[in-house]
Amino acid sequence: MKQTIKDLLQVVVQDQEVTVKGWVKNRRGSKNVAFVSMNDGSCANNIQIVVDFNNIPEETFKNITVGACLCVKGQLKKSEGQGQDREVVAESVEIYGLANDKYPFQPKFHSLEFIRDNAHLRSRTATFSSIFRIRHALAYAVHKYYNDNGFYYVHTPIITASDAEGAGEMFRVTTLDLHKLPKTETGEIDFKEDFFGRATNLTVSGQLEGELMAMGLGKIYTFGPTFRAENSNTTRHLAEFWMIEPEMAFYELEDNMDLAEDFVKYVIRYALDNCKEDLDILEKRLIEEEKNKKQEEKSPMNLIDKLKFVVENNFERITYTEAIDILLNSNYHKKKKFQYEVKWGVDLQSEHERYLVEKHFEKPVILTNYPKDIKSFYMKQNDDGKTVRAMDVLFPGIGEIIGGSQREENYEKLETRMKQMGVPTDELWWYLDTRRFGTAPHSGFGLGFERLVQFVTGMGNIRDVIPFPRFPKGAEF
Ligand code: ATP
Ligand code: MN
């Protein structure tokens, strides 16, 4: 295989002939020699190229600006200079593509907003190439974890006819002519004429199909794109995001919590062990950012310490009811610092979740046994008639990172709940079949992959951890 800059930064230096292909990150020149930093994306560090004007015409060098792409042949030699132990002394320079001073990422400070506006080129910046390498490593760790633990990776459909999951607003998928919609006798749109002969949408979750697969394969997981058409312009919501959804036969709520905790710790540890360079770059960036923050907004820990802390400590496990009591007794509540009301039965807002995690426990929290009226129809009902066996995992800086539950396996209870909540039992006949034939206790959860990447990279805005974010009024690149 061709050598990358990562390889060249690791091999033993013995004046060997090497070829370096990559983009110019920086260049400085003196009278007789110039130094060019190059990067090819294989790792965070650049390699230094020495251009001696006795070998390479100064004219050639003049045109080479930041952003240009080159193929350099030369000798890999020990470097006497500061900041690197090796360099490539160029013998020939081939120009693949020149850039010019319009190239947006000149070697100076750029705000994240500016970089986001140039998202089509941002994989070339140090910050974003680090983020996307970490994203890759986390995705790999997800597959490795489940594979090593006997789970099967299943692919659930992206186009779905059930809009009954209740997880969020959906995007319609249609081939109907929007100017000439076919109508039924009663004047409604006639989806029988549509491609699938029924109304279809992009999926908000692979869970229901995941449950079907778990009822034959035992332990499965999905890892694919999901879509929500909710108009939430927040730093934690995307219209298109990736979700990991394990679903396990014979797992009860406690097993589900154990799995969720073990799993997130594993993937975070994987990043700590395998992405040191990239994490260092992001940590340095965050330390710079913190300098501009007010004292009370400063985070108490640096990025890498925060990740280690999560891996090394048990998550706090409490019930929703206990959480409400903590919130009601908090100084925050007494001083009326919460914007949204706190009382038993309300859905917790992110300000409440973050209070519990960041102020009260100062570590991740798993909340269980939520009121049934704020949770989905498929969650297993507790004997108290009021709560369901739900579990949400809350993370510092993020809020909800995982939502899951033990599933209701009893046919009658499930059907009754669906009718109460207006979920069409006839459309979901196939889902109910799992409870008709050999039903089993089972559990699962959904982890929002981008929220995990946000936590590990320390990025404040979810739009910065997916290469091409989709959000309300945003689908440019
Ligand atoms: P939230 O309350 O934060 O909007 P949710 O309760 O609607 O999330 P679930 O339906 O439980 O989310 O989805 C499971 C997981 O998917 C969440 O825990 C979260 O990590 C992630 N997630 C949900 N909605 C989004 C979104 N719009 N963008 C990115 N990730 C999301
Ligand atoms: Mn949720």
Short mmCIF file of C-alpha atoms and ligand atoms in Angstrom, two decimals:
data_model
loop_
_atom_site.label_atom_id
_atom_site.label_comp_id
_atom_site.label_asym_id
_atom_site.label_seq_id
_atom_site.Cartn_x
_atom_site.Cartn_y
_atom_site.Cartn_z
CA MET A 1 0.00 0.00 0.00
CA LYS A 2 1.07 3.59 -0.59
CA GLN A 3 2.69 5.32 2.36
CA THR A 4 0.69 8.00 4.09
CA ILE A 5 2.00 10.87 6.20
CA LYS A 6 0.99 8.85 9.26
CA ASP A 7 3.32 6.05 8.10
CA LEU A 8 6.15 8.48 7.34
CA LEU A 9 5.89 10.01 10.81
CA GLN A 10 6.34 6.53 12.32
CA VAL A 11 9.01 4.79 10.20
CA VAL A 12 12.67 4.68 11.16
CA VAL A 13 14.40 7.63 9.50
CA GLN A 14 17.29 6.47 7.32
CA ASP A 15 17.51 8.99 4.48
CA GLN A 16 15.19 6.82 2.40
CA GLU A 17 13.41 7.99 -0.76
CA VAL A 18 9.77 8.82 -0.01
CA THR A 19 6.76 10.29 -1.77
CA VAL A 20 4.39 12.61 0.07
CA LYS A 21 1.01 13.60 -1.32
CA GLY A 22 -1.18 16.05 0.51
CA TRP A 23 -2.40 19.57 1.04
CA VAL A 24 -0.35 22.57 2.11
CA LYS A 25 -1.27 23.73 5.61
CA ASN A 26 1.37 26.35 6.08
CA ARG A 27 4.47 27.69 4.36
CA ARG A 28 7.27 29.95 5.32
CA GLY A 29 10.25 30.91 3.28
CA SER A 30 13.65 32.45 3.73
CA LYS A 31 16.16 33.42 1.12
CA ASN A 32 17.42 30.01 0.10
CA VAL A 33 15.05 27.51 1.62
CA ALA A 34 11.37 27.25 2.40
CA PHE A 35 9.39 25.03 4.74
CA VAL A 36 6.01 23.62 3.85
CA SER A 37 3.73 21.76 6.28
CA MET A 38 1.67 19.10 4.57
CA ASN A 39 -1.22 16.94 5.68
CA ASP A 40 -3.09 14.15 3.90
CA GLY A 41 -5.76 13.41 6.49
CA SER A 42 -4.15 10.17 7.66
CA CYS A 43 -3.34 11.72 11.05
CA ALA A 44 -3.48 14.99 12.91
CA ASN A 45 0.20 15.88 12.57
CA ASN A 46 1.71 17.53 9.53
CA ILE A 47 4.97 16.55 7.89
CA GLN A 48 7.56 19.21 7.15
CA ILE A 49 8.90 19.53 3.64
CA VAL A 50 12.15 21.38 3.07
CA VAL A 51 12.36 23.12 -0.28
CA ASP A 52 15.87 24.12 -1.21
CA PHE A 53 15.88 26.63 -4.06
CA ASN A 54 19.00 25.00 -5.41
CA ASN A 55 16.89 21.91 -6.20
CA ILE A 56 13.42 23.38 -6.72
CA PRO A 57 13.05 26.61 -8.70
CA GLU A 58 11.85 29.46 -6.52
CA GLU A 59 9.32 30.25 -9.26
CA THR A 60 7.56 26.94 -8.62
CA PHE A 61 7.46 27.58 -4.91
CA LYS A 62 5.97 31.07 -5.33
CA ASN A 63 2.71 29.65 -6.70
CA ILE A 64 2.31 27.15 -3.91
CA THR A 65 -0.05 28.66 -1.36
CA VAL A 66 -2.00 27.27 1.58
CA GLY A 67 -4.66 24.86 0.30
CA ALA A 68 -2.67 23.67 -2.73
CA CYS A 69 -2.27 19.94 -3.32
CA LEU A 70 1.20 18.54 -4.05
CA CYS A 71 3.13 15.39 -4.73
CA VAL A 72 6.62 15.72 -3.28
CA LYS A 73 9.43 13.24 -3.82
CA GLY A 74 12.52 13.45 -1.66
CA GLN A 75 14.57 12.06 1.18
CA LEU A 76 13.28 11.48 4.70
CA LYS A 77 15.91 12.94 7.01
CA LYS A 78 16.36 13.68 10.70
CA SER A 79 15.35 17.26 11.44
CA GLU A 80 17.45 19.61 13.51
CA GLY A 81 14.62 22.12 13.71
CA GLN A 82 12.23 22.65 16.56
CA GLY A 83 8.84 20.97 16.63
CA GLN A 84 9.61 17.92 14.50
CA ASP A 85 12.10 15.07 14.53
CA ARG A 86 12.05 14.47 10.76
CA GLU A 87 11.48 16.22 7.47
CA VAL A 88 11.39 15.48 3.78
CA VAL A 89 14.05 17.22 1.73
CA ALA A 90 12.31 17.76 -1.59
CA GLU A 91 13.91 16.60 -4.82
CA SER A 92 10.90 17.18 -7.02
CA VAL A 93 7.55 18.88 -6.52
CA GLU A 94 4.59 18.09 -8.74
CA ILE A 95 1.59 20.38 -8.40
CA TYR A 96 -1.74 18.52 -8.46
CA GLY A 97 -3.81 21.60 -7.82
CA LEU A 98 -3.02 25.19 -6.92
CA ALA A 99 -5.12 27.25 -4.55
CA ASN A 100 -5.16 31.01 -4.06
CA ASP A 101 -5.85 33.62 -1.40
CA LYS A 102 -9.60 32.98 -1.74
CA TYR A 103 -9.09 29.59 -0.08
CA PRO A 104 -11.12 30.06 3.13
CA PHE A 105 -8.87 28.28 5.61
CA GLN A 106 -5.73 30.37 5.82
CA PRO A 107 -3.49 29.62 8.81
CA LYS A 108 -5.19 31.88 11.36
CA PHE A 109 -8.10 31.68 13.77
CA HIS A 110 -11.50 30.90 12.23
CA SER A 111 -14.76 30.90 14.16
CA LEU A 112 -16.86 27.74 14.09
CA GLU A 113 -19.62 29.73 12.33
CA PHE A 114 -17.23 30.68 9.55
CA ILE A 115 -16.06 27.10 9.20
CA ARG A 116 -19.67 25.84 9.14
CA ASP A 117 -20.41 28.20 6.23
CA ASN A 118 -17.57 26.49 4.41
CA ALA A 119 -18.51 22.97 5.46
CA HIS A 120 -17.69 21.64 1.99
CA LEU A 121 -13.98 22.23 2.67
CA ARG A 122 -13.86 21.83 6.43
CA SER A 123 -12.51 18.27 6.43
CA ARG A 124 -9.19 19.96 5.63
CA THR A 125 -9.06 21.92 8.87
CA ALA A 126 -7.20 20.50 11.87
CA THR A 127 -10.24 20.69 14.15
CA PHE A 128 -12.66 19.04 11.78
CA SER A 129 -10.35 16.35 10.48
CA SER A 130 -9.79 15.41 14.14
CA ILE A 131 -13.54 15.33 14.77
CA PHE A 132 -14.20 13.12 11.77
CA ARG A 133 -11.37 10.73 12.59
CA ILE A 134 -12.81 10.37 16.08
CA ARG A 135 -16.28 9.89 14.63
CA HIS A 136 -14.89 7.05 12.52
CA ALA A 137 -13.15 5.46 15.51
CA LEU A 138 -16.34 5.60 17.56
CA ALA A 139 -18.36 4.00 14.76
CA TYR A 140 -15.80 1.24 14.50
CA ALA A 141 -15.86 0.75 18.28
CA VAL A 142 -19.65 0.45 18.21
CA HIS A 143 -19.48 -2.42 15.71
CA LYS A 144 -16.59 -4.04 17.54
CA TYR A 145 -18.37 -3.90 20.88
CA TYR A 146 -21.54 -5.51 19.62
CA ASN A 147 -19.78 -8.06 17.47
CA ASP A 148 -17.53 -9.11 20.36
CA ASN A 149 -20.57 -9.46 22.61
CA GLY A 150 -22.64 -11.72 20.36
CA PHE A 151 -24.97 -9.16 18.80
CA TYR A 152 -25.98 -9.29 15.13
CA TYR A 153 -25.97 -6.14 13.02
CA VAL A 154 -29.31 -5.84 11.23
CA HIS A 155 -30.40 -3.30 8.65
CA THR A 156 -33.84 -1.89 9.23
CA PRO A 157 -35.71 0.04 6.55
CA ILE A 158 -35.24 3.74 6.00
CA ILE A 159 -38.60 4.09 4.25
CA THR A 160 -41.46 3.08 6.50
CA ALA A 161 -45.23 2.95 6.28
CA SER A 162 -45.81 3.13 10.01
CA ASP A 163 -46.04 6.68 11.27
CA ALA A 164 -47.14 5.29 14.58
CA GLU A 165 -43.92 5.12 16.52
CA GLY A 166 -44.59 8.49 18.01
CA ALA A 167 -40.91 9.41 18.22
CA GLY A 168 -41.25 12.61 16.22
CA GLU A 169 -42.48 14.42 13.13
CA MET A 170 -41.72 12.58 9.89
CA PHE A 171 -40.61 13.42 6.37
CA ARG A 172 -43.00 12.19 3.69
CA VAL A 173 -41.62 10.01 0.91
CA THR A 174 -43.68 10.21 -2.26
CA THR A 175 -43.52 10.03 -6.05
CA LEU A 176 -46.92 11.70 -6.45
CA ASP A 177 -47.01 14.83 -8.61
CA LEU A 178 -47.36 17.61 -6.05
CA HIS A 179 -49.20 19.78 -8.59
CA LYS A 180 -51.75 17.09 -9.43
CA LEU A 181 -52.46 15.10 -6.31
CA PRO A 182 -54.89 12.22 -6.78
CA LYS A 183 -57.89 12.55 -4.49
CA THR A 184 -60.26 10.01 -2.96
CA GLU A 185 -64.05 10.46 -3.16
CA THR A 186 -63.96 12.25 0.17
CA GLY A 187 -61.34 14.69 -1.08
CA GLU A 188 -58.30 13.34 0.72
CA ILE A 189 -55.00 12.60 -0.98
CA ASP A 190 -55.21 9.10 -2.42
CA PHE A 191 -51.99 7.41 -1.36
CA LYS A 192 -53.14 4.19 -3.06
CA GLU A 193 -51.82 5.89 -6.20
CA ASP A 194 -48.43 6.49 -4.58
CA PHE A 195 -45.33 4.39 -5.22
CA PHE A 196 -45.88 1.94 -2.38
CA GLY A 197 -49.69 2.03 -2.59
CA ARG A 198 -49.78 3.70 0.81
CA ALA A 199 -48.39 6.76 2.59
CA THR A 200 -44.74 6.38 3.49
CA ASN A 201 -42.16 8.37 5.45
CA LEU A 202 -38.51 8.36 6.38
CA THR A 203 -38.03 6.36 9.56
CA VAL A 204 -37.62 7.99 12.98
CA SER A 205 -36.29 4.77 14.53
CA GLY A 206 -35.51 1.18 13.61
CA GLN A 207 -36.80 -0.10 16.92
CA LEU A 208 -40.03 -1.82 15.95
CA GLU A 209 -38.31 -3.82 13.23
CA GLY A 210 -35.37 -4.33 15.59
CA GLU A 211 -37.72 -5.99 18.05
CA LEU A 212 -38.94 -8.40 15.36
CA MET A 213 -35.36 -9.38 14.58
CA ALA A 214 -34.46 -9.83 18.27
CA MET A 215 -37.36 -12.24 18.59
CA GLY A 216 -35.47 -14.64 16.33
CA LEU A 217 -31.82 -13.69 16.53
CA GLY A 218 -31.71 -12.96 20.27
CA LYS A 219 -29.40 -9.95 20.43
CA ILE A 220 -29.32 -7.49 17.56
CA TYR A 221 -28.37 -3.89 16.94
CA THR A 222 -29.02 -1.38 14.21
CA PHE A 223 -26.75 1.50 13.27
CA GLY A 224 -28.23 3.69 10.59
CA PRO A 225 -29.67 7.06 9.67
CA THR A 226 -32.93 8.31 11.18
CA PHE A 227 -34.94 11.40 10.35
CA ARG A 228 -37.01 13.83 12.35
CA ALA A 229 -38.87 16.73 10.81
CA GLU A 230 -39.24 18.54 14.12
CA ASN A 231 -38.44 22.20 13.92
CA SER A 232 -35.91 22.18 16.73
CA ASN A 233 -33.14 24.64 16.08
CA THR A 234 -31.03 23.50 19.00
CA THR A 235 -27.40 22.54 19.44
CA ARG A 236 -28.52 18.94 20.11
CA HIS A 237 -30.98 18.22 17.29
CA LEU A 238 -30.48 17.34 13.64
CA ALA A 239 -33.10 16.49 11.04
CA GLU A 240 -30.94 13.56 9.88
CA PHE A 241 -28.88 11.73 12.46
CA TRP A 242 -27.46 8.28 13.11
CA MET A 243 -28.81 6.05 15.78
CA ILE A 244 -27.57 2.85 17.36
CA GLU A 245 -30.40 0.67 18.60
CA PRO A 246 -29.63 -2.62 20.35
CA GLU A 247 -32.58 -4.87 21.12
CA MET A 248 -32.23 -7.96 23.28
CA ALA A 249 -34.50 -10.90 24.01
CA PHE A 250 -34.54 -11.93 27.69
CA TYR A 251 -33.13 -8.60 28.93
CA GLU A 252 -35.00 -6.80 31.68
CA LEU A 253 -34.60 -3.14 32.62
CA GLU A 254 -31.57 -3.74 34.88
CA ASP A 255 -29.81 -5.74 32.13
CA ASN A 256 -30.61 -2.94 29.72
CA MET A 257 -29.02 -0.35 32.02
CA ASP A 258 -25.95 -2.53 32.55
CA LEU A 259 -25.55 -2.89 28.80
CA ALA A 260 -26.01 0.83 28.11
CA GLU A 261 -23.42 1.79 30.72
CA ASP A 262 -20.90 -0.84 29.68
CA PHE A 263 -21.35 0.04 26.01
CA VAL A 264 -20.84 3.80 26.28
CA LYS A 265 -17.88 3.33 28.58
CA TYR A 266 -16.34 0.91 26.10
CA VAL A 267 -16.61 3.24 23.11
CA ILE A 268 -15.33 6.24 25.08
CA ARG A 269 -12.39 4.17 26.34
CA TYR A 270 -11.76 3.10 22.76
CA ALA A 271 -11.46 6.76 21.74
CA LEU A 272 -9.14 7.49 24.68
CA ASP A 273 -6.91 4.58 23.71
CA ASN A 274 -6.91 5.18 19.95
CA CYS A 275 -7.45 8.88 19.28
CA LYS A 276 -4.91 10.51 21.59
CA GLU A 277 -3.51 12.97 19.03
CA ASP A 278 -6.93 14.10 17.85
CA LEU A 279 -8.26 14.45 21.40
CA ASP A 280 -5.23 16.55 22.31
CA ILE A 281 -5.97 18.91 19.41
CA LEU A 282 -9.60 19.29 20.44
CA GLU A 283 -8.68 19.71 24.09
CA LYS A 284 -6.30 22.55 23.22
CA ARG A 285 -9.01 24.22 21.16
CA LEU A 286 -11.44 23.95 24.09
CA ILE A 287 -8.94 25.40 26.54
CA GLU A 288 -8.61 28.42 24.22
CA GLU A 289 -12.39 28.70 24.02
CA GLU A 290 -12.74 28.50 27.81
CA LYS A 291 -10.52 31.53 28.22
CA ASN A 292 -13.27 33.71 26.78
CA LYS A 293 -15.95 32.29 29.06
CA LYS A 294 -17.30 33.72 32.28
CA GLN A 295 -16.10 32.02 35.45
CA GLU A 296 -19.42 30.25 36.15
CA GLU A 297 -19.59 28.90 32.59
CA LYS A 298 -16.12 27.41 32.67
CA SER A 299 -16.13 23.64 32.69
CA PRO A 300 -14.48 22.14 35.77
CA MET A 301 -12.55 19.52 33.78
CA ASN A 302 -10.54 19.39 30.59
CA LEU A 303 -11.82 17.16 27.81
CA ILE A 304 -9.64 14.11 28.38
CA ASP A 305 -10.08 14.17 32.16
CA LYS A 306 -13.82 14.40 31.66
CA LEU A 307 -13.80 11.33 29.39
CA LYS A 308 -11.67 9.39 31.87
CA PHE A 309 -13.98 10.40 34.68
CA VAL A 310 -17.00 8.96 32.85
CA VAL A 311 -15.19 5.72 32.07
CA GLU A 312 -13.94 5.25 35.62
CA ASN A 313 -17.10 6.03 37.62
CA ASN A 314 -20.44 4.30 37.99
CA PHE A 315 -23.43 6.08 36.53
CA GLU A 316 -25.96 7.18 39.12
CA ARG A 317 -29.24 5.26 38.83
CA ILE A 318 -32.42 6.86 40.19
CA THR A 319 -36.11 6.82 39.42
CA TYR A 320 -37.97 9.66 37.79
CA THR A 321 -39.89 10.16 41.05
CA GLU A 322 -36.63 10.53 43.00
CA ALA A 323 -35.36 12.98 40.37
CA ILE A 324 -38.46 15.15 40.74
CA ASP A 325 -37.92 15.23 44.52
CA ILE A 326 -34.30 16.27 44.07
CA LEU A 327 -35.33 19.04 41.67
CA LEU A 328 -38.13 20.27 43.95
CA ASN A 329 -35.73 20.42 46.91
CA SER A 330 -32.96 22.12 44.95
CA ASN A 331 -31.81 25.68 45.52
CA TYR A 332 -32.32 26.22 41.82
CA HIS A 333 -36.00 25.52 42.20
CA LYS A 334 -36.31 27.60 45.35
CA LYS A 335 -34.61 30.51 43.63
CA LYS A 336 -36.89 30.02 40.62
CA LYS A 337 -33.97 29.45 38.28
CA PHE A 338 -35.78 26.80 36.23
CA GLN A 339 -37.69 28.18 33.29
CA TYR A 340 -40.02 25.18 33.03
CA GLU A 341 -42.31 23.84 35.73
CA VAL A 342 -41.19 20.94 37.92
CA LYS A 343 -43.87 18.56 39.19
CA TRP A 344 -44.54 14.85 39.03
CA GLY A 345 -45.84 14.00 35.58
CA VAL A 346 -44.04 16.61 33.46
CA ASP A 347 -41.47 15.69 30.86
CA LEU A 348 -38.04 16.77 32.10
CA GLN A 349 -36.55 19.64 30.14
CA SER A 350 -32.91 19.79 29.29
CA GLU A 351 -32.35 22.37 32.07
CA HIS A 352 -33.62 19.79 34.61
CA GLU A 353 -31.58 16.98 33.13
CA ARG A 354 -28.47 19.11 33.17
CA TYR A 355 -29.07 20.22 36.75
CA LEU A 356 -29.19 16.60 37.88
CA VAL A 357 -26.09 15.62 35.95
CA GLU A 358 -23.92 18.71 36.21
CA LYS A 359 -24.89 20.26 39.54
CA HIS A 360 -26.35 17.53 41.72
CA PHE A 361 -24.59 14.25 40.92
CA GLU A 362 -21.74 15.59 38.78
CA LYS A 363 -21.71 12.41 36.72
CA PRO A 364 -23.90 10.56 34.19
CA VAL A 365 -27.31 9.58 35.50
CA ILE A 366 -29.73 6.85 34.43
CA LEU A 367 -33.32 7.82 35.12
CA THR A 368 -35.92 5.05 35.21
CA ASN A 369 -39.63 4.44 35.68
CA TYR A 370 -41.10 7.53 34.03
CA PRO A 371 -44.82 8.39 34.09
CA LYS A 372 -46.50 6.36 31.38
CA ASP A 373 -48.21 9.36 29.83
CA ILE A 374 -44.97 11.00 28.71
CA LYS A 375 -43.52 7.82 27.20
CA SER A 376 -44.21 5.59 24.20
CA PHE A 377 -46.90 2.94 23.95
CA TYR A 378 -44.49 0.00 23.79
CA MET A 379 -42.83 0.48 27.18
CA LYS A 380 -43.48 -2.16 29.83
CA GLN A 381 -46.06 -1.06 32.35
CA ASN A 382 -45.24 -1.21 36.05
CA ASP A 383 -47.69 -2.67 38.55
CA ASP A 384 -48.37 0.78 40.04
CA GLY A 385 -50.44 1.61 36.95
CA LYS A 386 -48.68 4.98 36.67
CA THR A 387 -45.14 4.36 35.45
CA VAL A 388 -43.34 2.43 32.73
CA ARG A 389 -39.97 0.71 32.69
CA ALA A 390 -38.25 3.43 30.70
CA MET A 391 -34.65 4.47 31.09
CA ASP A 392 -32.91 7.60 29.86
CA VAL A 393 -29.17 8.08 30.17
CA LEU A 394 -28.24 11.71 30.82
CA PHE A 395 -24.77 13.11 30.14
CA PRO A 396 -23.04 16.30 31.25
CA GLY A 397 -23.21 19.04 28.64
CA ILE A 398 -25.58 16.99 26.49
CA GLY A 399 -28.64 15.95 28.47
CA GLU A 400 -30.33 12.86 27.05
CA ILE A 401 -27.89 10.69 25.14
CA ILE A 402 -29.82 7.39 25.35
CA GLY A 403 -33.52 6.66 25.53
CA GLY A 404 -34.70 3.11 26.08
CA SER A 405 -36.94 0.73 27.98
CA GLN A 406 -38.00 -2.76 28.73
CA ARG A 407 -40.76 -3.49 26.21
CA GLU A 408 -44.31 -4.54 27.06
CA GLU A 409 -44.42 -8.22 26.10
CA ASN A 410 -47.99 -8.91 27.22
CA TYR A 411 -50.36 -8.87 24.24
CA GLU A 412 -53.44 -7.60 26.07
CA LYS A 413 -51.63 -4.86 27.96
CA LEU A 414 -49.88 -3.66 24.81
CA GLU A 415 -53.04 -3.64 22.72
CA THR A 416 -54.99 -1.79 25.42
CA ARG A 417 -52.26 0.84 25.70
CA MET A 418 -52.13 1.30 21.93
CA LYS A 419 -55.88 1.90 21.81
CA GLN A 420 -55.69 4.35 24.72
CA MET A 421 -52.95 6.30 22.95
CA GLY A 422 -54.60 6.20 19.53
CA VAL A 423 -51.93 4.00 17.93
CA PRO A 424 -53.54 2.04 15.06
CA THR A 425 -53.44 -1.63 16.04
CA ASP A 426 -54.51 -2.76 12.56
CA GLU A 427 -51.56 -1.04 10.86
CA LEU A 428 -49.13 -2.52 13.38
CA TRP A 429 -50.56 -6.06 13.19
CA TRP A 430 -47.07 -7.36 12.42
CA TYR A 431 -45.63 -5.76 15.54
CA LEU A 432 -48.39 -7.25 17.69
CA ASP A 433 -47.68 -10.67 16.16
CA THR A 434 -44.45 -10.89 18.19
CA ARG A 435 -46.63 -10.86 21.30
CA ARG A 436 -49.08 -13.36 19.77
CA PHE A 437 -46.46 -15.95 18.96
CA GLY A 438 -43.89 -16.87 21.58
CA THR A 439 -43.62 -13.52 23.28
CA ALA A 440 -40.60 -12.94 25.53
CA PRO A 441 -39.35 -10.31 27.94
CA HIS A 442 -37.06 -7.99 26.01
CA SER A 443 -35.45 -4.58 26.14
CA GLY A 444 -33.53 -2.10 24.06
CA PHE A 445 -32.45 1.49 23.66
CA GLY A 446 -31.45 4.14 21.16
CA LEU A 447 -28.19 6.05 21.36
CA GLY A 448 -27.94 9.18 19.25
CA PHE A 449 -24.54 8.74 17.61
CA GLU A 450 -23.93 12.47 17.09
CA ARG A 451 -24.62 13.21 20.75
CA LEU A 452 -21.98 10.64 21.63
CA VAL A 453 -19.53 12.23 19.16
CA GLN A 454 -20.38 15.62 20.67
CA PHE A 455 -19.54 14.37 24.13
CA VAL A 456 -16.26 12.77 23.12
CA THR A 457 -15.07 15.70 21.01
CA GLY A 458 -16.39 18.37 23.38
CA MET A 459 -18.10 20.17 20.49
CA GLY A 460 -20.94 22.40 21.62
CA ASN A 461 -22.98 22.22 18.42
CA ILE A 462 -24.23 18.95 16.98
CA ARG A 463 -23.91 20.42 13.46
CA ASP A 464 -20.15 20.23 13.89
CA VAL A 465 -19.91 16.49 14.45
CA ILE A 466 -21.62 15.21 11.29
CA PRO A 467 -19.91 15.97 7.97
CA PHE A 468 -22.97 17.40 6.22
CA PRO A 469 -25.61 18.47 8.75
CA ARG A 470 -29.31 18.58 7.92
CA PHE A 471 -31.43 21.01 9.95
CA PRO A 472 -34.40 23.34 9.37
CA LYS A 473 -33.54 25.45 6.30
CA GLY A 474 -30.16 23.77 6.02
CA ALA A 475 -29.30 21.17 3.36
CA GLU A 476 -26.72 23.04 1.34
CA PHE A 477 -23.83 20.66 1.01
P1 ATP B 1 -34.85 14.72 22.90
O1 ATP B 1 -35.81 14.68 24.05
O2 ATP B 1 -33.44 15.08 23.29
O3 ATP B 1 -35.35 15.50 21.73
P2 ATP B 1 -35.99 12.19 22.16
O4 ATP B 1 -36.50 11.78 23.48
O5 ATP B 1 -36.91 12.73 21.13
O6 ATP B 1 -34.76 13.22 22.37
P3 ATP B 1 -35.56 9.45 21.38
O7 ATP B 1 -36.75 9.33 20.53
O8 ATP B 1 -35.58 8.80 22.71
O9 ATP B 1 -35.16 11.00 21.52
O10 ATP B 1 -34.28 9.00 20.51
C1 ATP B 1 -33.19 8.25 21.07
C2 ATP B 1 -31.90 9.06 21.05
O11 ATP B 1 -31.67 9.64 19.78
C3 ATP B 1 -31.89 10.24 21.98
O12 ATP B 1 -31.54 9.80 23.28
C4 ATP B 1 -30.84 11.12 21.39
O13 ATP B 1 -29.53 10.70 21.75
C5 ATP B 1 -31.01 10.89 19.91
N1 ATP B 1 -31.79 11.94 19.25
C6 ATP B 1 -33.12 12.11 19.29
N2 ATP B 1 -33.53 13.13 18.51
C7 ATP B 1 -32.40 13.61 17.92
C8 ATP B 1 -32.16 14.65 16.97
N3 ATP B 1 -33.15 15.37 16.46
N4 ATP B 1 -30.88 14.84 16.57
C9 ATP B 1 -29.89 14.10 17.06
N5 ATP B 1 -30.05 13.10 17.96
C10 ATP B 1 -31.30 12.85 18.39
MN MN B 2 -36.05 9.98 24.58
#
